[in-house]
Amino acid sequence: MLALGLMSGTSLDGIDAALIETDGKTVAHFGPALTLPYPEPVRTALRAAALGEGPVEPAEAEMTRLHAEAVARLLDQAGLGPDAIGVIGFHGHTLSHRPDQGHTHQIGDGAWLAATTGIRVVNDFRTADVAAGGQGAPLVPVFHRALATGIEAPLAVLNLGGVGNVTWIGEDGAMCAFDTGPGNALIDDWAQTHTGQPVDLDGALAAAGRVDLDRVAVFLSDPWFDLAPPKSLDRDDFARLAAKLTRGLSPADGAATLTAFTAAAVGAAQMHLPQPPRQWLITGGGRHNPVLMLALRQVLEVDVRPVETVGWNGDALEAQAFGFLAARVLAGLPTTFPSTTGVPEPLGGGRIFTP
């Protein structure tokens, strides 16, 4: 079927929407994709809601309305009507994620989106996994495995959104997945505070600075990095430590050091992989940061490339994944696994809403 995936990441840059033809097991075709940037008031409202400093309901309503707009724009771009789409995979937006406390909270009104678009919707992908004792994240490894057929393994796929997460795929199709640490979140927040821009565009601020290696070493001494997977993070889990370790640094030196934090966290993740990967494929917004990519190459010491080099679209990959996962839910297939989230047995998730 044609599935339409929607993703709103913790980086708060906007809504990714993508079409994918799939049966939930394999991928037959990639369709068009787009990104609908969040207007600044919506970014602010979502950030405030996540921090407990603003109301949730208005932010959820406006965010869901924008998702419906993204669906309409993508269908128009593709020249398709709602009846051509079998399902929408609607991730929603994560406000908080505390699996160690049995809690995960994604907002997004699936029933309203189904009624408005006239298309069946699957959302709430994480709750069942967390309720069963899993981490609720990452969700995309089974999609990475479907795409990786024919690519030399062992392979690592690293997504650098607000949080970093890795999928390891073995020669026999075995999976291991977990969050590596902060992704772009620390860098983005630093750039917003010190430059007024939501990202360190092209790593320009970090490129002008100097990494404080002593502070990176202190960062890596946090016990979380030694913790064996499965493990996952909230976007702001390292915010307090990062603020402490960057105190007194110039804007450029702070950006350089935070970028090094992110790369060092990925380097530390290698100890938890079943075998060393032959290559790392990088997706998410972080792959657009040349300073971060260089730091990853220095830390990982193997081939590190953006996913576009194997024909994937890194800007659409997570949205495509939720279209794929929605098709799996409809087919009654598991979406999370003991080796990806720590759930006791392979588990299906998601709630289905019909128009």
Coordinates of C-alpha atoms in Angstrom, one line a residue:
M1 CA 0.0 0.0 0.0
L2 CA 0.9 3.6 -0.2
A3 CA 1.7 4.8 3.4
L4 CA 2.3 8.4 4.4
G5 CA 4.6 8.9 7.3
L6 CA 4.8 12.0 9.5
M7 CA 7.6 12.9 11.9
S8 CA 8.0 15.8 14.3
G9 CA 11.4 15.5 16.0
T10 CA 12.7 17.0 19.2
S11 CA 14.9 19.3 17.2
L12 CA 11.7 21.2 16.6
D13 CA 12.6 22.2 13.1
G14 CA 9.3 21.2 11.6
I15 CA 7.2 18.3 10.2
D16 CA 8.6 15.8 7.8
A17 CA 6.1 14.0 5.6
A18 CA 6.9 11.2 3.1
L19 CA 5.2 8.7 0.9
I20 CA 6.4 5.1 0.8
E21 CA 5.0 2.0 -0.9
T22 CA 5.3 -0.9 1.5
D23 CA 3.7 -4.0 3.0
G24 CA 5.4 -3.5 6.3
K25 CA 8.1 -6.1 5.5
T26 CA 9.8 -4.6 2.4
V27 CA 10.0 -1.3 0.7
A28 CA 8.8 -1.3 -2.9
H29 CA 9.1 2.4 -3.7
F30 CA 9.9 5.8 -2.2
G31 CA 7.5 8.6 -3.0
P32 CA 7.9 12.4 -2.7
A33 CA 8.7 14.0 0.7
L34 CA 8.6 17.5 2.1
T35 CA 9.3 19.4 5.3
L36 CA 6.8 22.0 6.7
P37 CA 8.9 24.2 9.0
Y38 CA 7.3 25.2 12.3
P39 CA 6.4 28.9 12.6
E40 CA 8.3 30.4 15.5
P41 CA 5.3 30.7 17.8
V42 CA 4.6 27.0 17.4
R43 CA 8.2 26.1 18.1
T44 CA 8.0 28.3 21.2
A45 CA 4.7 26.7 22.3
L46 CA 6.0 23.2 21.9
R47 CA 9.2 23.9 23.7
A48 CA 7.3 25.5 26.6
A49 CA 4.9 22.5 26.8
A50 CA 7.9 20.1 26.9
L51 CA 9.5 22.1 29.7
G52 CA 6.2 22.3 31.7
E53 CA 6.1 26.1 31.2
G54 CA 3.2 26.3 28.9
P55 CA -0.2 24.7 28.1
V56 CA -0.3 21.4 26.3
E57 CA -3.7 21.4 24.7
P58 CA -3.3 24.5 22.4
A59 CA 0.1 23.3 21.3
E60 CA -1.2 19.9 20.5
A61 CA -4.2 21.3 18.5
E62 CA -2.0 23.6 16.4
M63 CA 0.7 20.9 15.9
T64 CA -2.0 18.4 14.7
R65 CA -3.5 21.1 12.4
L66 CA -0.1 21.6 10.8
H67 CA 0.3 17.9 10.3
A68 CA -3.0 17.9 8.4
E69 CA -1.6 20.7 6.3
A70 CA 1.6 18.7 5.6
V71 CA -0.6 15.8 4.5
A72 CA -2.6 18.0 2.1
R73 CA 0.6 19.6 0.7
L74 CA 2.3 16.3 0.1
L75 CA -0.8 14.8 -1.6
D76 CA -1.1 17.9 -3.8
Q77 CA 2.6 17.6 -4.7
A78 CA 2.2 13.9 -5.5
G79 CA -1.0 14.5 -7.5
L80 CA -2.9 12.0 -5.3
G81 CA -6.2 12.1 -3.4
P82 CA -6.8 10.7 0.1
D83 CA -8.3 7.5 -1.3
A84 CA -4.9 6.6 -2.7
I85 CA -3.3 6.4 0.7
G86 CA -3.7 3.2 2.8
V87 CA -2.6 4.7 6.1
I88 CA -0.9 7.6 7.8
G89 CA 1.8 6.9 10.4
F90 CA 1.6 9.8 12.8
H91 CA 4.5 9.9 15.3
G92 CA 3.2 13.0 17.1
H93 CA 5.6 15.1 19.1
T94 CA 7.4 13.9 22.2
L95 CA 7.1 16.2 25.2
S96 CA 8.7 13.9 27.7
H97 CA 10.3 10.4 27.7
R98 CA 11.1 8.7 31.0
P99 CA 11.0 4.9 30.3
D100 CA 12.8 4.2 33.6
Q101 CA 9.7 5.6 35.3
G102 CA 7.3 3.8 32.9
H103 CA 6.4 7.1 31.2
T104 CA 6.5 8.4 27.7
H105 CA 4.3 11.3 26.4
Q106 CA 3.7 12.1 22.7
I107 CA 1.0 14.6 21.8
G108 CA -1.0 14.5 18.6
D109 CA -4.7 13.9 18.0
G110 CA -4.9 10.8 15.8
A111 CA -8.7 10.8 15.7
W112 CA -8.9 14.4 14.6
L113 CA -6.2 13.8 11.9
A114 CA -8.1 10.8 10.5
A115 CA -11.4 12.7 10.4
T116 CA -9.8 15.7 8.8
T117 CA -7.8 13.9 6.2
G118 CA -10.2 11.1 5.5
I119 CA -7.3 8.6 5.8
R120 CA -6.8 5.9 8.4
V121 CA -4.2 6.9 11.0
V122 CA -1.9 4.9 13.3
N123 CA -0.3 6.8 16.1
D124 CA 0.8 6.3 19.8
F125 CA 3.7 4.0 18.8
R126 CA 5.6 4.1 22.0
T127 CA 3.1 3.6 24.9
A128 CA 2.6 -0.2 24.6
D129 CA 6.3 -0.8 24.6
V130 CA 7.0 1.3 27.7
A131 CA 4.0 -0.3 29.5
A132 CA 5.5 -3.8 28.7
G133 CA 8.9 -2.7 30.3
G134 CA 10.6 -1.5 27.1
Q135 CA 12.4 1.8 26.5
G136 CA 9.9 2.9 23.9
A137 CA 12.8 3.9 21.6
P138 CA 14.3 3.7 19.1
L139 CA 11.4 2.7 16.8
V140 CA 13.1 2.8 13.4
P141 CA 15.6 -0.1 13.5
V142 CA 13.2 -2.6 11.8
F143 CA 12.9 0.0 9.0
H144 CA 16.7 0.4 8.7
R145 CA 17.0 -3.4 8.5
A146 CA 14.4 -3.5 5.6
L147 CA 16.4 -0.9 3.7
A148 CA 19.9 -2.4 4.4
T149 CA 19.4 -5.5 2.3
G150 CA 22.5 -5.8 0.0
I151 CA 24.6 -3.3 2.1
E152 CA 27.8 -4.8 3.6
A153 CA 27.4 -5.7 7.2
P154 CA 27.9 -5.3 10.1
L155 CA 26.4 -1.8 9.5
A156 CA 25.6 1.0 11.9
V157 CA 23.0 3.6 11.0
L158 CA 23.2 6.7 13.2
N159 CA 20.4 9.1 13.4
L160 CA 21.4 12.6 14.7
G161 CA 18.2 14.4 15.6
G162 CA 17.7 16.1 19.0
V163 CA 19.0 12.8 20.5
G164 CA 21.4 10.5 18.8
N165 CA 20.4 6.8 18.2
V166 CA 22.1 3.9 16.5
T167 CA 20.9 0.8 14.8
W168 CA 23.4 -2.0 14.4
I169 CA 22.6 -4.6 11.8
G170 CA 24.6 -7.9 11.7
E171 CA 25.3 -10.1 8.7
D172 CA 22.5 -12.4 9.7
G173 CA 20.0 -9.5 10.1
A174 CA 20.4 -9.3 13.9
M175 CA 19.6 -5.9 15.3
C176 CA 20.9 -3.9 18.3
A177 CA 19.7 -0.4 18.9
F178 CA 19.9 2.3 21.5
D179 CA 20.3 6.0 22.1
T180 CA 24.0 7.1 22.0
G181 CA 23.5 10.4 23.9
P182 CA 22.8 14.0 22.8
G183 CA 22.4 14.6 19.1
N184 CA 21.8 18.2 17.9
A185 CA 19.9 19.3 21.0
L186 CA 22.8 20.7 23.0
I187 CA 24.3 22.4 20.0
D188 CA 21.0 23.9 18.9
D189 CA 20.2 25.3 22.3
W190 CA 23.6 26.8 22.6
A191 CA 23.3 28.4 19.1
Q192 CA 19.8 29.8 20.0
T193 CA 21.1 31.3 23.2
H194 CA 24.3 32.8 21.8
T195 CA 23.4 33.7 18.2
G196 CA 19.6 33.8 18.1
Q197 CA 19.7 31.1 15.4
P198 CA 18.0 27.8 16.0
V199 CA 21.0 25.8 14.7
D200 CA 24.7 26.2 14.2
L201 CA 24.3 26.4 10.5
D202 CA 27.1 24.4 8.7
G203 CA 28.9 24.2 12.0
A204 CA 30.2 27.7 11.4
L205 CA 30.2 28.7 15.1
A206 CA 31.9 25.5 16.2
A207 CA 34.5 25.8 13.4
A208 CA 35.6 29.1 14.8
G209 CA 36.1 27.7 18.3
R210 CA 38.4 25.4 20.1
V211 CA 37.4 22.1 21.8
D212 CA 38.1 21.9 25.6
L213 CA 39.3 18.3 25.8
D214 CA 39.3 18.3 29.6
R215 CA 35.6 19.1 29.6
V216 CA 34.9 16.4 27.0
A217 CA 36.6 13.9 29.3
V218 CA 34.4 14.9 32.2
F219 CA 31.3 14.6 30.0
L220 CA 32.3 11.1 29.0
S221 CA 32.7 10.1 32.7
D222 CA 29.0 10.3 33.2
P223 CA 27.8 6.8 34.2
W224 CA 25.1 6.8 31.5
F225 CA 27.7 6.0 28.8
D226 CA 28.8 2.8 30.5
L227 CA 25.2 1.6 31.0
A228 CA 24.5 -1.4 28.7
P229 CA 21.6 -1.1 26.3
P230 CA 18.7 -1.0 25.8
K231 CA 18.7 2.6 26.9
S232 CA 17.0 5.8 25.7
L233 CA 17.0 9.4 26.5
D234 CA 14.8 12.5 26.8
R235 CA 16.0 15.4 24.7
D236 CA 17.0 17.4 27.8
D237 CA 18.7 14.7 29.9
F238 CA 22.2 16.1 29.4
A239 CA 21.1 19.8 29.4
R240 CA 22.2 20.4 33.0
L241 CA 25.5 18.7 32.7
A242 CA 26.2 20.5 29.4
A243 CA 25.4 23.9 31.0
K244 CA 27.8 23.1 33.9
L245 CA 30.6 22.0 31.6
T246 CA 30.3 24.9 29.1
R247 CA 30.2 27.6 31.8
G248 CA 32.7 30.4 31.0
L249 CA 33.3 29.3 27.4
S250 CA 33.0 31.7 24.5
P251 CA 30.2 31.2 22.1
A252 CA 32.6 29.6 19.5
D253 CA 34.4 27.4 22.1
G254 CA 31.2 26.3 23.6
A255 CA 29.8 25.2 20.2
A256 CA 33.0 23.4 19.4
T257 CA 33.0 21.6 22.8
L258 CA 29.3 20.6 22.6
T259 CA 29.9 19.3 19.1
A260 CA 32.7 17.2 20.4
F261 CA 30.4 16.0 23.2
T262 CA 28.0 14.6 20.6
A263 CA 30.7 12.8 18.6
A264 CA 32.4 11.5 21.8
A265 CA 29.1 10.0 22.9
V266 CA 28.8 8.1 19.6
G267 CA 32.4 6.9 20.0
A268 CA 31.6 5.6 23.5
A269 CA 28.6 3.7 22.1
Q270 CA 30.9 1.4 20.1
M271 CA 31.7 -0.6 23.3
H272 CA 28.0 -1.7 23.4
L273 CA 27.8 -3.0 19.8
P274 CA 28.0 -6.8 19.1
Q275 CA 30.7 -6.3 16.5
P276 CA 32.6 -3.3 15.0
P277 CA 30.6 -1.9 12.1
R278 CA 32.3 -1.8 8.7
Q279 CA 30.7 1.5 8.1
W280 CA 28.5 4.1 9.7
L281 CA 25.6 5.7 7.7
I282 CA 24.5 9.0 9.1
T283 CA 21.0 10.4 8.9
G284 CA 19.1 13.2 10.6
G285 CA 19.9 16.9 10.7
G286 CA 23.4 16.3 12.2
R287 CA 24.7 15.0 8.9
H288 CA 24.5 18.6 7.5
N289 CA 27.0 19.8 10.1
P290 CA 30.5 19.3 8.5
V291 CA 32.2 19.9 11.9
L292 CA 30.2 17.2 13.5
M293 CA 30.8 14.8 10.6
L294 CA 34.5 15.4 10.8
A295 CA 34.5 14.8 14.5
L296 CA 32.6 11.5 14.0
R297 CA 35.2 10.3 11.4
Q298 CA 38.0 11.1 13.8
V299 CA 36.3 9.3 16.7
L300 CA 35.0 6.2 14.8
E301 CA 38.0 5.6 12.5
V302 CA 36.0 3.8 9.9
D303 CA 34.0 4.8 6.9
V304 CA 31.4 7.5 7.9
R305 CA 29.0 8.7 5.2
P306 CA 25.6 10.4 4.9
V307 CA 22.9 7.9 4.0
E308 CA 22.5 9.6 0.6
T309 CA 25.6 7.6 -0.5
V310 CA 23.5 4.4 -0.5
G311 CA 20.4 6.1 -2.1
W312 CA 18.4 6.9 1.1
N313 CA 17.0 10.4 1.8
G314 CA 18.2 11.4 5.2
D315 CA 15.7 14.3 5.4
A316 CA 12.8 11.9 4.9
L317 CA 14.0 8.7 6.5
E318 CA 12.2 9.0 9.8
A319 CA 9.0 10.1 8.2
Q320 CA 9.3 7.1 5.8
A321 CA 9.9 4.9 8.8
F322 CA 6.6 5.8 10.4
G323 CA 4.7 5.1 7.2
F324 CA 6.5 1.7 7.2
L325 CA 5.7 1.1 10.9
A326 CA 2.0 2.0 10.4
A327 CA 1.8 -0.6 7.6
R328 CA 3.4 -3.1 10.1
V329 CA 0.7 -2.3 12.7
L330 CA -2.1 -2.9 10.2
A331 CA -0.5 -6.2 9.2
G332 CA -0.2 -7.3 12.9
L333 CA 3.6 -7.3 12.8
P334 CA 5.9 -6.4 15.7
T335 CA 7.4 -2.9 15.7
T336 CA 9.8 -3.3 18.7
F337 CA 12.0 -6.1 19.8
P338 CA 14.1 -7.2 22.8
S339 CA 17.3 -6.1 21.0
T340 CA 16.0 -2.7 20.1
T341 CA 14.0 -1.4 23.1
G342 CA 14.4 -4.2 25.7
V343 CA 10.8 -5.2 25.5
P344 CA 10.5 -8.9 26.8
E345 CA 9.3 -10.2 23.4
P346 CA 8.6 -8.8 19.9
L347 CA 5.6 -6.4 20.3
G348 CA 3.2 -4.5 18.1
G349 CA 2.3 -1.0 19.0
G350 CA 0.2 1.9 17.8
R351 CA -3.5 2.9 17.9
I352 CA -5.6 2.8 14.8
F353 CA -8.1 5.6 14.0
T354 CA -10.5 5.4 11.1
P355 CA -12.1 8.5 9.5

